[in-house]
């Protein structure tokens, strides 16, 4: 067998799993790997800051199934601790590759630059944030270790960590065919029992409903969901994190269920169902409308990537994937198309000249702007809450960190999204607070010829916090966001205060199809979406403490 | 004794140790502590991103002796992992205060937003990056724990971590007088032996030299250094990280010693000395000019905050502080004022109209601009290397992360510096690559009325990496940095390409004494300072691997 360098082997493995772009910032410990990447089939996407690379890779992974960050030791790696935590929390398979001091350089623990306490600090930090990690310090095991770690990312849909001491990169290795362990299937009898019980429970129900979660997307089960729905005519809702796992124009699509945060009709329909089928749903606070959801366990089937629960008992080894595959072939009865409160179709927007823009009217207009090639990337805050009511055309064309909720995701994420699928144009919805964290990554977008439309919800601060507890700490400095294209050398900026200005800016953004467009939309600081108003009321009660 | 809330107790303790500002970004788990801060004697400084808060607090700690970051759980905390690592590596006492889910909310491990794997992830990460940490989940021990952790920061000059579950904040506690442990002094006989040996060795030497390191500053020993130098007439050099622990206009000041990276005369003088007195010096790669330094151990006395080594033997418990206090009273003989190559005084700059600015000429001009109230804050890269040859007027008026070398430090650090001492005006030296990481924190500077002069060394990329290994990965998007004041709403911007433009911009910056000034200084991408040229040659050899 021909030998190749460890660096080239790693690149080849990533390419074989569909990776075409690597996000990061170079640094001396990673420099030679950057040179190897530069001569490879993978394209390097330099971001302004490592944080941007982390978020971009996370979004890329959500679209393509695997994302890669490559950064230097500690000063780069520790900057992506938070983005890696988000990928862990929301099941996004990202490979973190960190350059590192050479194995030989580490002898006697010298004070090399970028070292914290000792040479283990970074790998120990990433043990907390990943499902597998490897320090590639041994040529004998290098190929096996790289394959083991990448396989873990693909299997568990969570981030992994590979540390590359710089003196190992050029070491030649022979790639042997490693046996990658696939998870053990459940015992046949167990699966049969679970499938029979599930089928019986669903068939006996008068008004079952599916709540489709994000794991359906992560584990590639969206076709199965569609088959299940089409076969049985059971209506389907999603959660905030799972929004768009099914096209929101599907005739059986009910809307986003999120307890007291979602639309009232969806809530009533779901909570009064006599059979709740939860498929790959995260039972998190925000997904459940900050625990305002009432899902009666005695009527629930709940399958996740780890196990299936029916009412009060558990099938430990029956996964979401196992259950989905049996359900699409099982004897589920076909129902009559059920009556349910369909999502209201986008209504035409007639701008009133001179009228100040409100959150509600802004989203009404944006909703009519969505096309089949639009991917909505919503940052945390009212951008996300308001976006829950938008009607997404395709599958997985809504991205938002609705569980981990790290501010500053959307702009860098849009870079990952558009590189992962060049047919998509991102519509980025971002609050001004979140924008000030990572928004300058638009520089990266224009550098690589991308064309997001960025709507900055400019309400002069952390709008989601004001209803909980307000103070000057929720204010931020006012920026002229529309100047950013001029600053970074490409794109078009718009100042929007009134409905006619909004209309003009949106139409222009449609026309400038290949350019960055930045809309600075001025909003009243106290104007919020109805969803946020309901949510923050609940959150506010929770954080209130007596002095 | 009167009771107070845990939040107020923490605020009172920080105030008692000289803290007046807290840097951070609010989030719901930290919101009520923000409210408590708002009504206290500590001023909240909201940064754009948590990373900026981390760097600002580090710089604040370097000036005032203690700095504080306050952020929310995980999405905030993990964003300051890198800045905390830098504070650890370079001995800067920063208190990280993280809001967190309430103790009662954690029962049964629910999927609360911002949670990663479980509720211990963040504290485990910070165990790697701090010298002490506490989760304040028990009212009985809260006061003791807070005092223990803050004492560790002050004693070891390194970061510490305090996690505040939000339901504990308002709990009332009685502050008891805790006995804070002070470190055990060394046995008297041991200290006497070490002092006697040191004194004898120095007195016997023909041409001793002091290399003053950054620990002299961190442990408050700069007056002792001055006494020692004035008493003995021994000349003193510093290291890159220790630059400005003594005024660089002191008659016994030799210059920065950094092996092959520093000035050749300083190197020759130091390396030919028959008695090297290393006081609180980090023996790190960059401090030692990437191991090009030749300091002969058989002629060396080396005291650190942990121990003292003389030639090849060690006094385990004799610290830098112990040794300094005995040396200033010991019988060191007074020498004649020695002859040595003094640093060259700043030479007058006569701009040549139309001549493109070079790094060398830029720093020549900046050097004449320094005043007694100027603090130079240099980012990593050529900004730092070129700045090593500047002549700093006061003590500790040069800040740069010369060991850990995390890009993006300088702009947010300047905020911490100026708030820590309002008499200082920061001169920020920052490469364009570093600026694109954190430079928008200038927004925070103008929000709080600060007035840094920011010189962007615009050489279109990662200039320090080009001589090591170049490729398009070292390029960055060109920004119009001089537009930033307009974007963020205050300050003055200047485009500088020629010497006359440089002269005009610098004079204007002096005039606009209370405003932010941003100088976009266009440089040839291949133009570097002589110090960097020497360094990268050495580094390039080290990272070069054969394919």
Coordinates of N, CA and C in Angstrom, one line a residue, chain A residues 262-372:
Chain A
X262 N -45.6 29.1 21.4 CA -46.1 29.0 20.0 C -47.5 29.5 19.8
X263 N -48.1 29.3 18.6 CA -49.4 29.7 18.4 C -50.4 29.0 19.2
X264 N -51.4 29.6 19.7 CA -52.4 29.0 20.6 C -53.1 27.8 20.0
X265 N -53.5 27.9 18.7 CA -54.2 26.8 18.1 C -53.4 25.5 18.0
X266 N -52.1 25.7 17.7 CA -51.2 24.6 17.6 C -51.1 23.9 19.0
X267 N -50.9 24.8 20.0 CA -50.8 24.3 21.4 C -52.0 23.5 21.8
X268 N -53.2 24.0 21.5 CA -54.4 23.3 21.9 C -54.5 22.0 21.1
X269 N -54.3 22.0 19.8 CA -54.4 20.8 19.1 C -53.4 19.7 19.6
X270 N -52.2 20.1 19.8 CA -51.2 19.1 20.3 C -51.5 18.6 21.7
X271 N -51.8 19.5 22.6 CA -52.0 19.1 24.0 C -53.3 18.3 24.2
X272 N -54.2 18.4 23.3 CA -55.4 17.7 23.5 C -55.4 16.4 22.7
X273 N -54.3 16.1 22.0 CA -54.2 14.8 21.3 C -54.2 13.6 22.2
X274 N -54.7 12.5 21.7 CA -54.7 11.3 22.6 C -53.5 10.4 22.3
X275 N -52.6 10.8 21.4 CA -51.4 10.1 21.1 C -50.3 11.0 20.6
X276 N -49.4 11.3 21.4 CA -48.3 12.2 21.0 C -47.1 11.4 20.6
X277 N -46.7 11.6 19.3 CA -45.5 10.8 18.8 C -44.3 11.8 18.7
X278 N -43.4 11.8 19.7 CA -42.3 12.7 19.7 C -41.1 12.0 19.0
X279 N -40.7 12.5 17.9 CA -39.6 11.9 17.1 C -38.4 12.8 17.2
X280 N -37.4 12.4 17.9 CA -36.1 13.1 17.9 C -36.2 14.5 18.4
X281 N -37.1 14.7 19.4 CA -37.3 16.0 19.9 C -36.4 16.3 21.2
X282 N -35.8 17.4 21.3 CA -35.1 17.8 22.5 C -36.1 18.3 23.5
X283 N -36.2 17.7 24.6 CA -37.2 18.2 25.6 C -36.5 19.4 26.4
X284 N -36.1 20.4 25.8 CA -35.4 21.5 26.4 C -36.3 22.6 26.8
X285 N -35.8 23.5 27.7 CA -36.7 24.6 28.2 C -37.3 25.4 27.1
X286 N -36.4 25.9 26.2 CA -37.0 26.8 25.1 C -37.9 26.0 24.1
X287 N -37.4 24.8 23.8 CA -38.3 24.0 22.9 C -39.7 23.8 23.5
X288 N -39.7 23.7 24.8 CA -41.0 23.5 25.5 C -41.6 24.8 26.0
X289 N -41.2 25.9 25.4 CA -41.7 27.2 25.8 C -41.5 27.5 27.3
X290 N -40.2 27.3 27.6 CA -39.8 27.4 29.0 C -40.7 26.7 30.0
X291 N -40.9 25.4 29.7 CA -41.6 24.5 30.5 C -43.1 24.9 30.7
X292 N -43.6 25.6 29.7 CA -45.1 25.9 29.7 C -45.8 24.8 28.9
X293 N -45.0 23.9 28.3 CA -45.7 22.8 27.6 C -46.3 21.8 28.5
X294 N -47.4 21.2 28.1 CA -48.1 20.2 28.8 C -48.3 19.0 27.9
X295 N -47.3 18.1 28.0 CA -47.4 16.9 27.2 C -47.6 15.7 28.1
X296 N -48.8 15.1 28.0 CA -49.2 14.1 29.0 C -48.4 12.8 28.7
X297 N -47.6 12.3 29.7 CA -46.7 11.2 29.4 C -47.5 9.9 29.1
X298 N -48.7 9.8 29.8 CA -49.5 8.5 29.6 C -50.0 8.4 28.1
X299 N -49.9 9.4 27.3 CA -50.3 9.4 25.9 C -49.2 9.5 24.9
X300 N -47.9 9.4 25.4 CA -46.8 9.7 24.6 C -45.9 8.5 24.2
X301 N -45.5 8.6 22.9 CA -44.4 7.7 22.4 C -43.2 8.7 22.2
X302 N -42.1 8.4 22.7 CA -41.0 9.4 22.6 C -39.7 8.6 22.2
X303 N -39.3 8.8 20.9 CA -38.1 8.1 20.4 C -37.0 9.2 20.2
X304 N -35.8 8.8 20.7 CA -34.6 9.7 20.5 C -33.5 8.8 19.9
X305 N -32.3 9.4 19.7 CA -31.2 8.7 19.1 C -30.7 7.6 20.1
X306 N -31.1 7.7 21.3 CA -30.6 6.8 22.3 C -31.6 5.7 22.7
X307 N -32.9 6.0 22.8 CA -33.9 5.0 23.3 C -35.3 5.4 22.9
X308 N -36.2 4.5 23.2 CA -37.6 4.8 22.9 C -38.4 4.6 24.2
X309 N -39.2 5.6 24.5 CA -40.1 5.5 25.7 C -41.5 5.4 25.2
X310 N -42.3 4.5 25.8 CA -43.7 4.5 25.5 C -44.5 4.6 26.9
X311 N -45.3 5.6 27.0 CA -45.9 5.9 28.3 C -44.8 6.0 29.4
X312 N -44.9 5.0 30.3 CA -44.0 5.1 31.5 C -42.8 4.1 31.4
X313 N -42.8 3.3 30.3 CA -41.7 2.3 30.2 C -40.7 2.6 29.0
X314 N -39.6 2.0 29.1 CA -38.5 2.4 28.2 C -38.0 1.1 27.5
X315 N -37.7 1.3 26.2 CA -37.0 0.3 25.4 C -35.5 0.8 25.2
X316 N -34.6 0.3 26.0 CA -33.3 1.0 26.2 C -32.5 1.1 24.8
X317 N -32.6 0.1 24.0 CA -31.7 0.0 22.8 C -32.4 0.3 21.5
X318 N -33.7 0.7 21.6 CA -34.4 1.0 20.3 C -34.3 2.5 20.1
X319 N -33.6 2.8 19.0 CA -33.3 4.2 18.7 C -34.4 4.8 17.8
X320 N -34.3 6.1 17.6 CA -35.2 6.8 16.7 C -35.1 6.2 15.3
X321 N -33.9 5.9 14.9 CA -33.7 5.3 13.6 C -34.3 3.9 13.4
X322 N -34.1 3.1 14.5 CA -34.8 1.8 14.5 C -36.3 1.9 14.3
X323 N -36.8 2.8 15.2 CA -38.3 2.9 15.2 C -38.8 3.4 13.9
X324 N -38.2 4.4 13.3 CA -38.6 5.0 12.1 C -38.6 4.0 11.0
X325 N -37.6 3.2 10.9 CA -37.5 2.2 9.8 C -38.6 1.1 10.0
X326 N -38.9 0.8 11.2 CA -40.0 -0.2 11.3 C -41.4 0.4 11.1
X327 N -41.5 1.7 11.5 CA -42.9 2.3 11.4 C -43.3 2.5 9.9
X328 N -42.3 2.9 9.1 CA -42.7 3.1 7.7 C -43.1 1.8 7.0
X329 N -42.7 0.7 7.5 CA -43.1 -0.6 6.9 C -44.2 -1.2 7.7
X330 N -44.5 -0.7 8.9 CA -45.5 -1.4 9.8 C -46.9 -1.1 9.3
X331 N -47.8 -1.8 9.9 CA -49.2 -1.7 9.5 C -50.0 -0.5 10.1
X332 N -49.4 0.7 9.9 CA -50.1 1.9 10.4 C -51.4 2.1 9.5
X333 N -52.5 2.4 10.1 CA -53.7 2.6 9.3 C -53.7 4.0 8.7
X334 N -54.2 4.0 7.5 CA -54.3 5.3 6.8 C -55.6 6.0 7.3
X335 N -55.4 7.2 7.7 CA -56.6 8.0 8.2 C -57.1 8.9 7.1
X336 N -58.3 9.4 7.4 CA -58.8 10.5 6.6 C -57.9 11.7 6.9
X337 N -57.7 12.5 5.9 CA -57.0 13.8 6.1 C -57.6 14.5 7.2
X338 N -56.9 14.8 8.3 CA -57.5 15.3 9.5 C -57.8 16.8 9.3
X339 N -58.7 17.3 10.1 CA -58.9 18.8 10.2 C -58.0 19.3 11.2
X340 N -57.3 20.4 10.9 CA -56.5 21.0 12.0 C -56.3 22.5 11.5
X341 N -55.9 23.3 12.5 CA -55.7 24.7 12.2 C -54.4 24.9 11.4
X342 N -54.5 25.0 10.1 CA -53.3 25.2 9.3 C -52.6 26.5 9.6
X343 N -51.3 26.5 9.3 CA -50.6 27.8 9.5 C -51.2 28.8 8.5
X344 N -51.3 30.0 8.9 CA -51.9 31.0 8.0 C -50.8 31.3 6.9
X345 N -51.3 31.4 5.7 CA -50.4 31.6 4.6 C -49.9 33.1 4.7
X346 N -48.7 33.3 4.2 CA -48.1 34.7 4.2 C -49.1 35.6 3.5
X347 N -49.4 36.7 4.2 CA -50.3 37.7 3.6 C -49.5 38.8 2.9
X348 N -50.1 39.3 1.8 CA -49.4 40.3 1.1 C -49.2 41.6 2.0
X349 N -48.1 42.2 1.7 CA -47.6 43.3 2.5 C -47.8 44.6 1.7
X350 N -48.6 45.5 2.2 CA -48.8 46.8 1.5 C -48.2 47.9 2.4
X351 N -47.0 48.4 2.0 CA -46.3 49.3 2.8 C -47.1 50.6 3.0
X352 N -47.1 51.2 4.2 CA -47.7 52.5 4.4 C -46.6 53.5 4.5
X353 N -46.6 54.4 3.6 CA -45.5 55.4 3.5 C -45.3 56.2 4.8
X354 N -44.1 56.2 5.3 CA -43.9 57.0 6.5 C -44.2 56.3 7.8
X355 N -44.8 55.2 7.8 CA -45.2 54.5 9.0 C -43.9 53.8 9.6
X356 N -43.6 54.0 10.8 CA -42.4 53.3 11.4 C -42.6 51.8 11.3
X357 N -41.5 51.1 11.1 CA -41.5 49.6 11.0 C -41.7 49.0 12.4
X358 N -42.6 48.0 12.5 CA -42.7 47.3 13.8 C -42.1 45.8 13.5
X359 N -41.8 45.1 14.6 CA -41.3 43.7 14.4 C -42.4 42.9 13.7
X360 N -43.6 43.0 14.0 CA -44.7 42.3 13.4 C -44.7 42.5 11.9
X361 N -44.7 43.8 11.5 CA -44.8 44.1 10.1 C -43.6 43.7 9.4
X362 N -42.4 43.9 10.0 CA -41.2 43.5 9.4 C -41.2 42.0 9.0
X363 N -41.7 41.1 9.9 CA -41.7 39.7 9.6 C -42.8 39.3 8.7
X364 N -43.9 40.1 8.7 CA -44.9 39.9 7.7 C -44.3 40.1 6.3
X365 N -43.5 41.2 6.1 CA -42.9 41.4 4.8 C -41.9 40.4 4.5
X366 N -41.1 40.0 5.4 CA -40.0 39.1 5.2 C -40.6 37.7 4.8
X367 N -41.7 37.4 5.4 CA -42.3 36.1 5.1 C -42.7 36.0 3.6
X368 N -43.2 37.1 3.0 CA -43.6 37.0 1.6 C -42.3 37.0 0.7
X369 N -41.2 37.3 1.3 CA -40.0 37.4 0.5 C -39.3 36.0 0.3
X370 N -39.7 35.0 1.1 CA -39.0 33.7 1.1 C -39.2 33.0 -0.2
X371 N -38.2 32.5 -0.8 CA -38.2 31.7 -2.0 C -37.8 30.3 -1.7
X372 N -37.8 29.5 -2.7 CA -37.4 28.1 -2.5 C -35.9 28.0 -2.2

